[in-house]
Amino acid sequence: MTQRPSVDAPGSNNSMMRRLVSVLRDPVAWILVIAGIVEMISGGTAARGAVLFAAAGLILADRVRLSRGKPVSPLAATTLQEALAPHWWPLLLVAVGVAVALLREHTLPLTVITGSIGIALVGWAWLTGPGGDTAAPSPGRSLLWWGGLFLALGLWELTALLGQPTLAVYSAEHPTISFLIEPILATFPGRAVAVGLWAVAGRSLVRRA
Amino acid sequence: MSWRTVTLVGYTVIAIAGLTLEVVARRTGTIATFDELIRRLLRTRSGRIALFAAWAWLGVHFLG
Protein backbone atom coordinates (compact mmCIF):
# COMPACT_ATOMS: atom_id res chain seq x y z
CA MET A 1 0.00 0.00 0.00
CA THR A 2 1.35 3.38 -0.97
CA GLN A 3 1.71 5.91 1.82
CA ARG A 4 0.13 9.28 1.03
CA PRO A 5 2.20 12.36 1.81
CA SER A 6 1.17 14.31 4.89
CA VAL A 7 -0.82 17.48 4.17
CA ASP A 8 1.72 19.38 6.30
CA ALA A 9 4.76 17.99 4.52
CA PRO A 10 7.29 20.64 3.56
CA GLY A 11 6.29 22.12 0.24
CA SER A 12 2.62 21.15 0.58
CA ASN A 13 -0.01 23.86 0.14
CA ASN A 14 -1.03 23.63 3.81
CA SER A 15 2.54 24.01 5.03
CA MET A 16 3.15 26.99 2.76
CA MET A 17 -0.12 28.58 3.91
CA ARG A 18 0.88 28.20 7.56
CA ARG A 19 4.27 29.73 6.87
CA LEU A 20 2.67 32.62 5.01
CA VAL A 21 0.27 33.26 7.92
CA SER A 22 3.13 33.15 10.44
CA VAL A 23 5.07 35.65 8.32
CA LEU A 24 2.16 38.05 7.86
CA ARG A 25 0.70 37.93 11.38
CA ASP A 26 3.13 40.38 13.00
CA PRO A 27 1.02 43.49 13.72
CA VAL A 28 4.09 45.69 14.22
CA ALA A 29 5.10 45.27 10.58
CA TRP A 30 1.63 46.32 9.39
CA ILE A 31 1.52 49.31 11.73
CA LEU A 32 4.79 50.45 10.14
CA VAL A 33 3.42 49.85 6.62
CA ILE A 34 0.24 51.85 7.39
CA ALA A 35 2.31 54.66 8.98
CA GLY A 36 4.53 54.69 5.87
CA ILE A 37 1.49 54.95 3.55
CA VAL A 38 0.01 57.80 5.65
CA GLU A 39 3.40 59.54 5.60
CA MET A 40 3.65 59.28 1.81
CA ILE A 41 0.09 60.42 0.99
CA SER A 42 0.33 63.36 3.41
CA GLY A 43 3.17 64.96 1.50
CA GLY A 44 6.10 63.23 3.18
CA THR A 45 9.39 62.75 1.34
CA ALA A 46 10.48 59.35 0.08
CA ALA A 47 13.12 59.19 2.84
CA ARG A 48 10.46 59.44 5.56
CA GLY A 49 8.37 56.64 4.09
CA ALA A 50 11.46 54.55 3.29
CA VAL A 51 12.51 54.36 6.96
CA LEU A 52 9.13 52.89 7.92
CA PHE A 53 8.84 50.54 4.93
CA ALA A 54 12.42 49.31 5.43
CA ALA A 55 11.74 48.53 9.10
CA ALA A 56 8.56 46.63 8.17
CA GLY A 57 10.61 44.74 5.56
CA LEU A 58 13.21 43.75 8.17
CA ILE A 59 10.51 42.42 10.51
CA LEU A 60 8.91 40.42 7.70
CA ALA A 61 12.35 39.11 6.66
CA ASP A 62 12.83 37.91 10.25
CA ARG A 63 9.48 36.15 10.14
CA VAL A 64 10.39 34.41 6.87
CA ARG A 65 13.64 33.12 8.38
CA LEU A 66 11.94 31.94 11.57
CA SER A 67 9.13 30.25 9.58
CA ARG A 68 11.80 28.28 7.70
CA GLY A 69 13.20 27.14 11.03
CA LYS A 70 16.37 29.15 10.53
CA PRO A 71 17.39 30.83 13.79
CA VAL A 72 18.33 34.48 13.63
CA SER A 73 21.91 34.67 14.86
CA PRO A 74 22.47 38.11 16.34
CA LEU A 75 25.76 39.94 16.47
CA ALA A 76 27.04 41.35 19.76
CA ALA A 77 25.47 44.69 20.66
CA THR A 78 28.10 45.55 23.23
CA THR A 79 30.67 47.15 20.90
CA LEU A 80 28.55 50.19 20.05
CA GLN A 81 27.02 50.30 23.55
CA GLU A 82 30.45 50.40 25.19
CA ALA A 83 31.62 53.04 22.74
CA LEU A 84 28.66 55.24 23.72
CA ALA A 85 29.00 54.55 27.46
CA PRO A 86 31.13 57.50 28.66
CA HIS A 87 29.14 60.26 30.38
CA TRP A 88 30.51 63.00 28.12
CA TRP A 89 28.63 61.57 25.12
CA PRO A 90 25.35 63.48 25.73
CA LEU A 91 27.32 66.74 25.87
CA LEU A 92 29.10 65.85 22.63
CA LEU A 93 25.81 64.93 20.95
CA VAL A 94 24.24 68.23 22.00
CA ALA A 95 27.31 70.05 20.61
CA VAL A 96 26.97 68.11 17.35
CA GLY A 97 23.25 68.98 17.40
CA VAL A 98 24.09 72.68 17.60
CA ALA A 99 26.53 72.33 14.68
CA VAL A 100 24.07 70.33 12.56
CA ALA A 101 21.31 72.85 13.35
CA LEU A 102 23.25 75.44 11.33
CA LEU A 103 21.73 73.65 8.33
CA ARG A 104 18.18 74.65 7.41
CA GLU A 105 15.44 72.15 8.22
CA HIS A 106 13.88 70.11 5.40
CA THR A 107 16.94 70.49 3.18
CA LEU A 108 18.90 67.71 1.49
CA PRO A 109 21.97 67.85 3.81
CA LEU A 110 19.86 67.50 6.96
CA THR A 111 17.77 64.74 5.35
CA VAL A 112 20.94 62.85 4.40
CA ILE A 113 22.44 63.24 7.91
CA THR A 114 19.32 62.23 9.88
CA GLY A 115 18.33 59.56 7.33
CA SER A 116 21.78 57.93 7.24
CA ILE A 117 22.16 57.84 11.02
CA GLY A 118 18.58 56.61 11.42
CA ILE A 119 18.85 53.82 8.84
CA ALA A 120 22.27 52.78 10.21
CA LEU A 121 20.87 52.38 13.73
CA VAL A 122 17.75 50.53 12.51
CA GLY A 123 20.14 48.14 10.75
CA TRP A 124 22.23 47.84 13.92
CA ALA A 125 19.09 47.07 15.96
CA TRP A 126 18.16 44.35 13.46
CA LEU A 127 21.61 42.77 13.38
CA THR A 128 22.06 42.78 17.15
CA GLY A 129 18.50 41.89 18.20
CA PRO A 130 17.59 38.85 20.31
CA GLY A 131 17.31 35.52 18.45
CA GLY A 132 13.52 35.33 18.80
CA ASP A 133 10.52 36.91 20.49
CA THR A 134 9.52 33.93 22.62
CA ALA A 135 11.86 34.58 25.58
CA ALA A 136 10.81 38.19 26.03
CA PRO A 137 8.31 38.90 28.82
CA SER A 138 5.00 40.27 27.59
CA PRO A 139 4.39 43.91 28.58
CA GLY A 140 0.66 42.93 28.90
CA ARG A 141 -1.44 45.52 30.74
CA SER A 142 1.26 48.17 30.50
CA LEU A 143 1.29 47.88 26.72
CA LEU A 144 -2.49 48.24 26.74
CA TRP A 145 -2.33 51.54 28.67
CA TRP A 146 0.63 53.04 26.87
CA GLY A 147 -0.49 51.65 23.51
CA GLY A 148 -3.93 53.17 24.08
CA LEU A 149 -2.35 56.54 24.79
CA PHE A 150 -0.27 56.51 21.59
CA LEU A 151 -3.25 55.20 19.61
CA ALA A 152 -5.31 58.14 20.92
CA LEU A 153 -2.54 60.53 19.90
CA GLY A 154 -2.32 58.92 16.45
CA LEU A 155 -6.08 59.10 15.90
CA TRP A 156 -6.23 62.73 17.10
CA GLU A 157 -3.39 63.63 14.74
CA LEU A 158 -5.19 61.79 11.93
CA THR A 159 -8.38 63.76 12.69
CA ALA A 160 -6.43 67.03 12.37
CA LEU A 161 -4.77 65.75 9.18
CA LEU A 162 -8.14 64.90 7.61
CA GLY A 163 -9.45 68.36 8.58
CA GLN A 164 -6.82 70.05 6.37
CA PRO A 165 -7.82 71.31 2.89
CA THR A 166 -5.72 68.46 1.46
CA LEU A 167 -3.52 65.93 3.25
CA ALA A 168 -0.38 67.77 2.11
CA VAL A 169 -1.53 71.34 2.95
CA TYR A 170 -1.39 72.53 6.57
CA SER A 171 -4.35 74.25 8.19
CA ALA A 172 -4.17 76.57 11.21
CA GLU A 173 -7.75 75.58 12.05
CA HIS A 174 -6.81 71.88 12.25
CA PRO A 175 -3.20 71.98 13.47
CA THR A 176 -1.14 68.80 13.34
CA ILE A 177 1.87 68.35 15.64
CA SER A 178 4.16 69.05 12.66
CA PHE A 179 2.33 72.35 12.04
CA LEU A 180 2.66 73.36 15.70
CA ILE A 181 6.37 72.49 15.89
CA GLU A 182 7.30 74.02 12.52
CA PRO A 183 7.77 77.62 13.83
CA ILE A 184 10.08 76.33 16.58
CA LEU A 185 12.18 74.29 14.14
CA ALA A 186 12.43 77.30 11.84
CA THR A 187 14.63 79.05 14.45
CA PHE A 188 18.27 78.07 15.05
CA PRO A 189 17.89 77.55 18.87
CA GLY A 190 14.75 75.43 18.36
CA ARG A 191 16.47 73.32 15.70
CA ALA A 192 19.60 72.93 17.85
CA VAL A 193 17.55 71.67 20.80
CA ALA A 194 15.55 69.32 18.55
CA VAL A 195 18.63 67.81 16.87
CA GLY A 196 20.39 67.50 20.26
CA LEU A 197 17.37 65.79 21.85
CA TRP A 198 17.02 63.44 18.89
CA ALA A 199 20.69 62.46 19.11
CA VAL A 200 20.56 61.94 22.89
CA ALA A 201 17.38 59.86 22.52
CA GLY A 202 19.15 57.69 19.93
CA ARG A 203 22.09 57.12 22.27
CA SER A 204 19.67 56.30 25.07
CA LEU A 205 17.94 53.67 22.90
CA VAL A 206 21.26 52.07 21.94
CA ARG A 207 22.34 51.95 25.61
CA ARG A 208 19.07 50.26 26.63
CA ALA A 209 18.95 47.82 23.70
CA MET B 1 -15.20 77.20 20.40
CA SER B 2 -13.13 76.96 17.20
CA TRP B 3 -11.80 73.71 15.76
CA ARG B 4 -8.30 74.97 16.47
CA THR B 5 -9.07 75.24 20.18
CA VAL B 6 -10.72 71.82 20.22
CA THR B 7 -7.67 70.29 18.52
CA LEU B 8 -5.23 71.97 20.93
CA VAL B 9 -7.31 70.90 23.93
CA GLY B 10 -7.21 67.34 22.60
CA TYR B 11 -3.39 67.37 22.40
CA THR B 12 -3.20 68.85 25.92
CA VAL B 13 -5.54 66.18 27.35
CA ILE B 14 -3.44 63.42 25.76
CA ALA B 15 -0.23 64.96 27.14
CA ILE B 16 -1.74 65.22 30.64
CA ALA B 17 -2.97 61.61 30.35
CA GLY B 18 0.59 60.54 29.50
CA LEU B 19 2.06 62.37 32.48
CA THR B 20 -0.66 60.92 34.75
CA LEU B 21 0.10 57.41 33.46
CA GLU B 22 3.79 57.88 34.25
CA VAL B 23 3.04 59.20 37.77
CA VAL B 24 0.62 56.32 38.48
CA ALA B 25 3.19 53.81 37.18
CA ARG B 26 5.92 55.23 39.43
CA ARG B 27 3.71 55.43 42.54
CA THR B 28 1.77 52.17 42.32
CA GLY B 29 4.04 49.91 40.28
CA THR B 30 0.97 48.20 38.80
CA ILE B 31 1.95 49.14 35.26
CA ALA B 32 5.35 49.71 33.69
CA THR B 33 6.81 53.19 33.55
CA PHE B 34 7.57 54.53 30.07
CA ASP B 35 11.25 53.65 30.54
CA GLU B 36 10.43 50.09 31.64
CA LEU B 37 8.11 49.67 28.67
CA ILE B 38 10.85 50.77 26.28
CA ARG B 39 13.30 48.32 27.87
CA ARG B 40 10.80 45.46 27.56
CA LEU B 41 9.99 46.27 23.94
CA LEU B 42 13.71 46.41 23.13
CA ARG B 43 13.97 42.75 24.19
CA THR B 44 11.78 41.63 21.27
CA ARG B 45 13.01 41.76 17.67
CA SER B 46 9.87 43.44 16.29
CA GLY B 47 9.66 45.93 19.17
CA ARG B 48 13.34 46.77 18.87
CA ILE B 49 13.18 47.42 15.13
CA ALA B 50 9.92 49.40 15.49
CA LEU B 51 11.36 51.62 18.27
CA PHE B 52 14.52 52.43 16.31
CA ALA B 53 12.42 53.03 13.16
CA ALA B 54 10.12 55.37 15.10
CA TRP B 55 13.14 57.27 16.39
CA ALA B 56 14.69 57.46 12.91
CA TRP B 57 11.37 58.59 11.45
CA LEU B 58 11.08 61.40 14.03
CA GLY B 59 14.46 62.65 12.81
CA VAL B 60 13.69 62.62 9.10
CA HIS B 61 10.08 63.82 9.58
CA PHE B 62 10.74 66.88 11.71
CA LEU B 63 14.31 67.75 10.67
CA GLY B 64 15.09 66.14 7.32
Coordinates of C-alpha atoms in Angstrom, one line a residue:
Chain A
M1 CA 0.0 0.0 0.0
T2 CA 1.3 3.4 -1.0
Q3 CA 1.7 5.9 1.8
R4 CA 0.1 9.3 1.0
P5 CA 2.2 12.4 1.8
S6 CA 1.2 14.3 4.9
V7 CA -0.8 17.5 4.2
D8 CA 1.7 19.4 6.3
A9 CA 4.8 18.0 4.5
P10 CA 7.3 20.6 3.6
G11 CA 6.3 22.1 0.2
S12 CA 2.6 21.2 0.6
N13 CA 0.0 23.9 0.1
N14 CA -1.0 23.6 3.8
S15 CA 2.5 24.0 5.0
M16 CA 3.1 27.0 2.8
M17 CA -0.1 28.6 3.9
R18 CA 0.9 28.2 7.6
R19 CA 4.3 29.7 6.9
L20 CA 2.7 32.6 5.0
V21 CA 0.3 33.3 7.9
S22 CA 3.1 33.1 10.4
V23 CA 5.1 35.7 8.3
L24 CA 2.2 38.1 7.9
R25 CA 0.7 37.9 11.4
D26 CA 3.1 40.4 13.0
P27 CA 1.0 43.5 13.7
V28 CA 4.1 45.7 14.2
A29 CA 5.1 45.3 10.6
W30 CA 1.6 46.3 9.4
I31 CA 1.5 49.3 11.7
L32 CA 4.8 50.5 10.1
V33 CA 3.4 49.9 6.6
I34 CA 0.2 51.9 7.4
A35 CA 2.3 54.7 9.0
G36 CA 4.5 54.7 5.9
I37 CA 1.5 55.0 3.5
V38 CA 0.0 57.8 5.7
E39 CA 3.4 59.5 5.6
M40 CA 3.7 59.3 1.8
I41 CA 0.1 60.4 1.0
S42 CA 0.3 63.4 3.4
G43 CA 3.2 65.0 1.5
G44 CA 6.1 63.2 3.2
T45 CA 9.4 62.8 1.3
A46 CA 10.5 59.3 0.1
A47 CA 13.1 59.2 2.8
R48 CA 10.5 59.4 5.6
G49 CA 8.4 56.6 4.1
A50 CA 11.5 54.6 3.3
V51 CA 12.5 54.4 7.0
L52 CA 9.1 52.9 7.9
F53 CA 8.8 50.5 4.9
A54 CA 12.4 49.3 5.4
A55 CA 11.7 48.5 9.1
A56 CA 8.6 46.6 8.2
G57 CA 10.6 44.7 5.6
L58 CA 13.2 43.8 8.2
I59 CA 10.5 42.4 10.5
L60 CA 8.9 40.4 7.7
A61 CA 12.4 39.1 6.7
D62 CA 12.8 37.9 10.3
R63 CA 9.5 36.1 10.1
V64 CA 10.4 34.4 6.9
R65 CA 13.6 33.1 8.4
L66 CA 11.9 31.9 11.6
S67 CA 9.1 30.3 9.6
R68 CA 11.8 28.3 7.7
G69 CA 13.2 27.1 11.0
K70 CA 16.4 29.2 10.5
P71 CA 17.4 30.8 13.8
V72 CA 18.3 34.5 13.6
S73 CA 21.9 34.7 14.9
P74 CA 22.5 38.1 16.3
L75 CA 25.8 39.9 16.5
A76 CA 27.0 41.4 19.8
A77 CA 25.5 44.7 20.7
T78 CA 28.1 45.5 23.2
T79 CA 30.7 47.2 20.9
L80 CA 28.5 50.2 20.1
Q81 CA 27.0 50.3 23.5
E82 CA 30.4 50.4 25.2
A83 CA 31.6 53.0 22.7
L84 CA 28.7 55.2 23.7
A85 CA 29.0 54.6 27.5
P86 CA 31.1 57.5 28.7
H87 CA 29.1 60.3 30.4
W88 CA 30.5 63.0 28.1
W89 CA 28.6 61.6 25.1
P90 CA 25.4 63.5 25.7
L91 CA 27.3 66.7 25.9
L92 CA 29.1 65.9 22.6
L93 CA 25.8 64.9 21.0
V94 CA 24.2 68.2 22.0
A95 CA 27.3 70.1 20.6
V96 CA 27.0 68.1 17.3
G97 CA 23.3 69.0 17.4
V98 CA 24.1 72.7 17.6
A99 CA 26.5 72.3 14.7
V100 CA 24.1 70.3 12.6
A101 CA 21.3 72.9 13.4
L102 CA 23.3 75.4 11.3
L103 CA 21.7 73.7 8.3
R104 CA 18.2 74.7 7.4
E105 CA 15.4 72.1 8.2
H106 CA 13.9 70.1 5.4
T107 CA 16.9 70.5 3.2
L108 CA 18.9 67.7 1.5
P109 CA 22.0 67.8 3.8
L110 CA 19.9 67.5 7.0
T111 CA 17.8 64.7 5.3
V112 CA 20.9 62.9 4.4
I113 CA 22.4 63.2 7.9
T114 CA 19.3 62.2 9.9
G115 CA 18.3 59.6 7.3
S116 CA 21.8 57.9 7.2
I117 CA 22.2 57.8 11.0
G118 CA 18.6 56.6 11.4
I119 CA 18.9 53.8 8.8
A120 CA 22.3 52.8 10.2
L121 CA 20.9 52.4 13.7
V122 CA 17.7 50.5 12.5
G123 CA 20.1 48.1 10.8
W124 CA 22.2 47.8 13.9
A125 CA 19.1 47.1 16.0
W126 CA 18.2 44.3 13.5
L127 CA 21.6 42.8 13.4
T128 CA 22.1 42.8 17.2
G129 CA 18.5 41.9 18.2
P130 CA 17.6 38.9 20.3
G131 CA 17.3 35.5 18.5
G132 CA 13.5 35.3 18.8
D133 CA 10.5 36.9 20.5
T134 CA 9.5 33.9 22.6
A135 CA 11.9 34.6 25.6
A136 CA 10.8 38.2 26.0
P137 CA 8.3 38.9 28.8
S138 CA 5.0 40.3 27.6
P139 CA 4.4 43.9 28.6
G140 CA 0.7 42.9 28.9
R141 CA -1.4 45.5 30.7
S142 CA 1.3 48.2 30.5
L143 CA 1.3 47.9 26.7
L144 CA -2.5 48.2 26.7
W145 CA -2.3 51.5 28.7
W146 CA 0.6 53.0 26.9
G147 CA -0.5 51.6 23.5
G148 CA -3.9 53.2 24.1
L149 CA -2.3 56.5 24.8
F150 CA -0.3 56.5 21.6
L151 CA -3.3 55.2 19.6
A152 CA -5.3 58.1 20.9
L153 CA -2.5 60.5 19.9
G154 CA -2.3 58.9 16.4
L155 CA -6.1 59.1 15.9
W156 CA -6.2 62.7 17.1
E157 CA -3.4 63.6 14.7
L158 CA -5.2 61.8 11.9
T159 CA -8.4 63.8 12.7
A160 CA -6.4 67.0 12.4
L161 CA -4.8 65.8 9.2
L162 CA -8.1 64.9 7.6
G163 CA -9.5 68.4 8.6
Q164 CA -6.8 70.0 6.4
P165 CA -7.8 71.3 2.9
T166 CA -5.7 68.5 1.5
L167 CA -3.5 65.9 3.2
A168 CA -0.4 67.8 2.1
V169 CA -1.5 71.3 3.0
Y170 CA -1.4 72.5 6.6
S171 CA -4.4 74.3 8.2
A172 CA -4.2 76.6 11.2
E173 CA -7.8 75.6 12.1
H174 CA -6.8 71.9 12.3
P175 CA -3.2 72.0 13.5
T176 CA -1.1 68.8 13.3
I177 CA 1.9 68.3 15.6
S178 CA 4.2 69.0 12.7
F179 CA 2.3 72.3 12.0
L180 CA 2.7 73.4 15.7
I181 CA 6.4 72.5 15.9
E182 CA 7.3 74.0 12.5
P183 CA 7.8 77.6 13.8
I184 CA 10.1 76.3 16.6
L185 CA 12.2 74.3 14.1
A186 CA 12.4 77.3 11.8
T187 CA 14.6 79.0 14.5
F188 CA 18.3 78.1 15.0
P189 CA 17.9 77.5 18.9
G190 CA 14.7 75.4 18.4
R191 CA 16.5 73.3 15.7
A192 CA 19.6 72.9 17.9
V193 CA 17.6 71.7 20.8
A194 CA 15.6 69.3 18.6
V195 CA 18.6 67.8 16.9
G196 CA 20.4 67.5 20.3
L197 CA 17.4 65.8 21.9
W198 CA 17.0 63.4 18.9
A199 CA 20.7 62.5 19.1
V200 CA 20.6 61.9 22.9
A201 CA 17.4 59.9 22.5
G202 CA 19.2 57.7 19.9
R203 CA 22.1 57.1 22.3
S204 CA 19.7 56.3 25.1
L205 CA 17.9 53.7 22.9
V206 CA 21.3 52.1 21.9
R207 CA 22.3 52.0 25.6
R208 CA 19.1 50.3 26.6
A209 CA 18.9 47.8 23.7
Chain B
M1 CA -15.2 77.2 20.4
S2 CA -13.1 77.0 17.2
W3 CA -11.8 73.7 15.8
R4 CA -8.3 75.0 16.5
T5 CA -9.1 75.2 20.2
V6 CA -10.7 71.8 20.2
T7 CA -7.7 70.3 18.5
L8 CA -5.2 72.0 20.9
V9 CA -7.3 70.9 23.9
G10 CA -7.2 67.3 22.6
Y11 CA -3.4 67.4 22.4
T12 CA -3.2 68.8 25.9
V13 CA -5.5 66.2 27.4
I14 CA -3.4 63.4 25.8
A15 CA -0.2 65.0 27.1
I16 CA -1.7 65.2 30.6
A17 CA -3.0 61.6 30.3
G18 CA 0.6 60.5 29.5
L19 CA 2.1 62.4 32.5
T20 CA -0.7 60.9 34.7
L21 CA 0.1 57.4 33.5
E22 CA 3.8 57.9 34.2
V23 CA 3.0 59.2 37.8
V24 CA 0.6 56.3 38.5
A25 CA 3.2 53.8 37.2
R26 CA 5.9 55.2 39.4
R27 CA 3.7 55.4 42.5
T28 CA 1.8 52.2 42.3
G29 CA 4.0 49.9 40.3
T30 CA 1.0 48.2 38.8
I31 CA 1.9 49.1 35.3
A32 CA 5.3 49.7 33.7
T33 CA 6.8 53.2 33.6
F34 CA 7.6 54.5 30.1
D35 CA 11.2 53.7 30.5
E36 CA 10.4 50.1 31.6
L37 CA 8.1 49.7 28.7
I38 CA 10.9 50.8 26.3
R39 CA 13.3 48.3 27.9
R40 CA 10.8 45.5 27.6
L41 CA 10.0 46.3 23.9
L42 CA 13.7 46.4 23.1
R43 CA 14.0 42.8 24.2
T44 CA 11.8 41.6 21.3
R45 CA 13.0 41.8 17.7
S46 CA 9.9 43.4 16.3
G47 CA 9.7 45.9 19.2
R48 CA 13.3 46.8 18.9
I49 CA 13.2 47.4 15.1
A50 CA 9.9 49.4 15.5
L51 CA 11.4 51.6 18.3
F52 CA 14.5 52.4 16.3
A53 CA 12.4 53.0 13.2
A54 CA 10.1 55.4 15.1
W55 CA 13.1 57.3 16.4
A56 CA 14.7 57.5 12.9
W57 CA 11.4 58.6 11.4
L58 CA 11.1 61.4 14.0
G59 CA 14.5 62.7 12.8
V60 CA 13.7 62.6 9.1
H61 CA 10.1 63.8 9.6
F62 CA 10.7 66.9 11.7
L63 CA 14.3 67.7 10.7
G64 CA 15.1 66.1 7.3

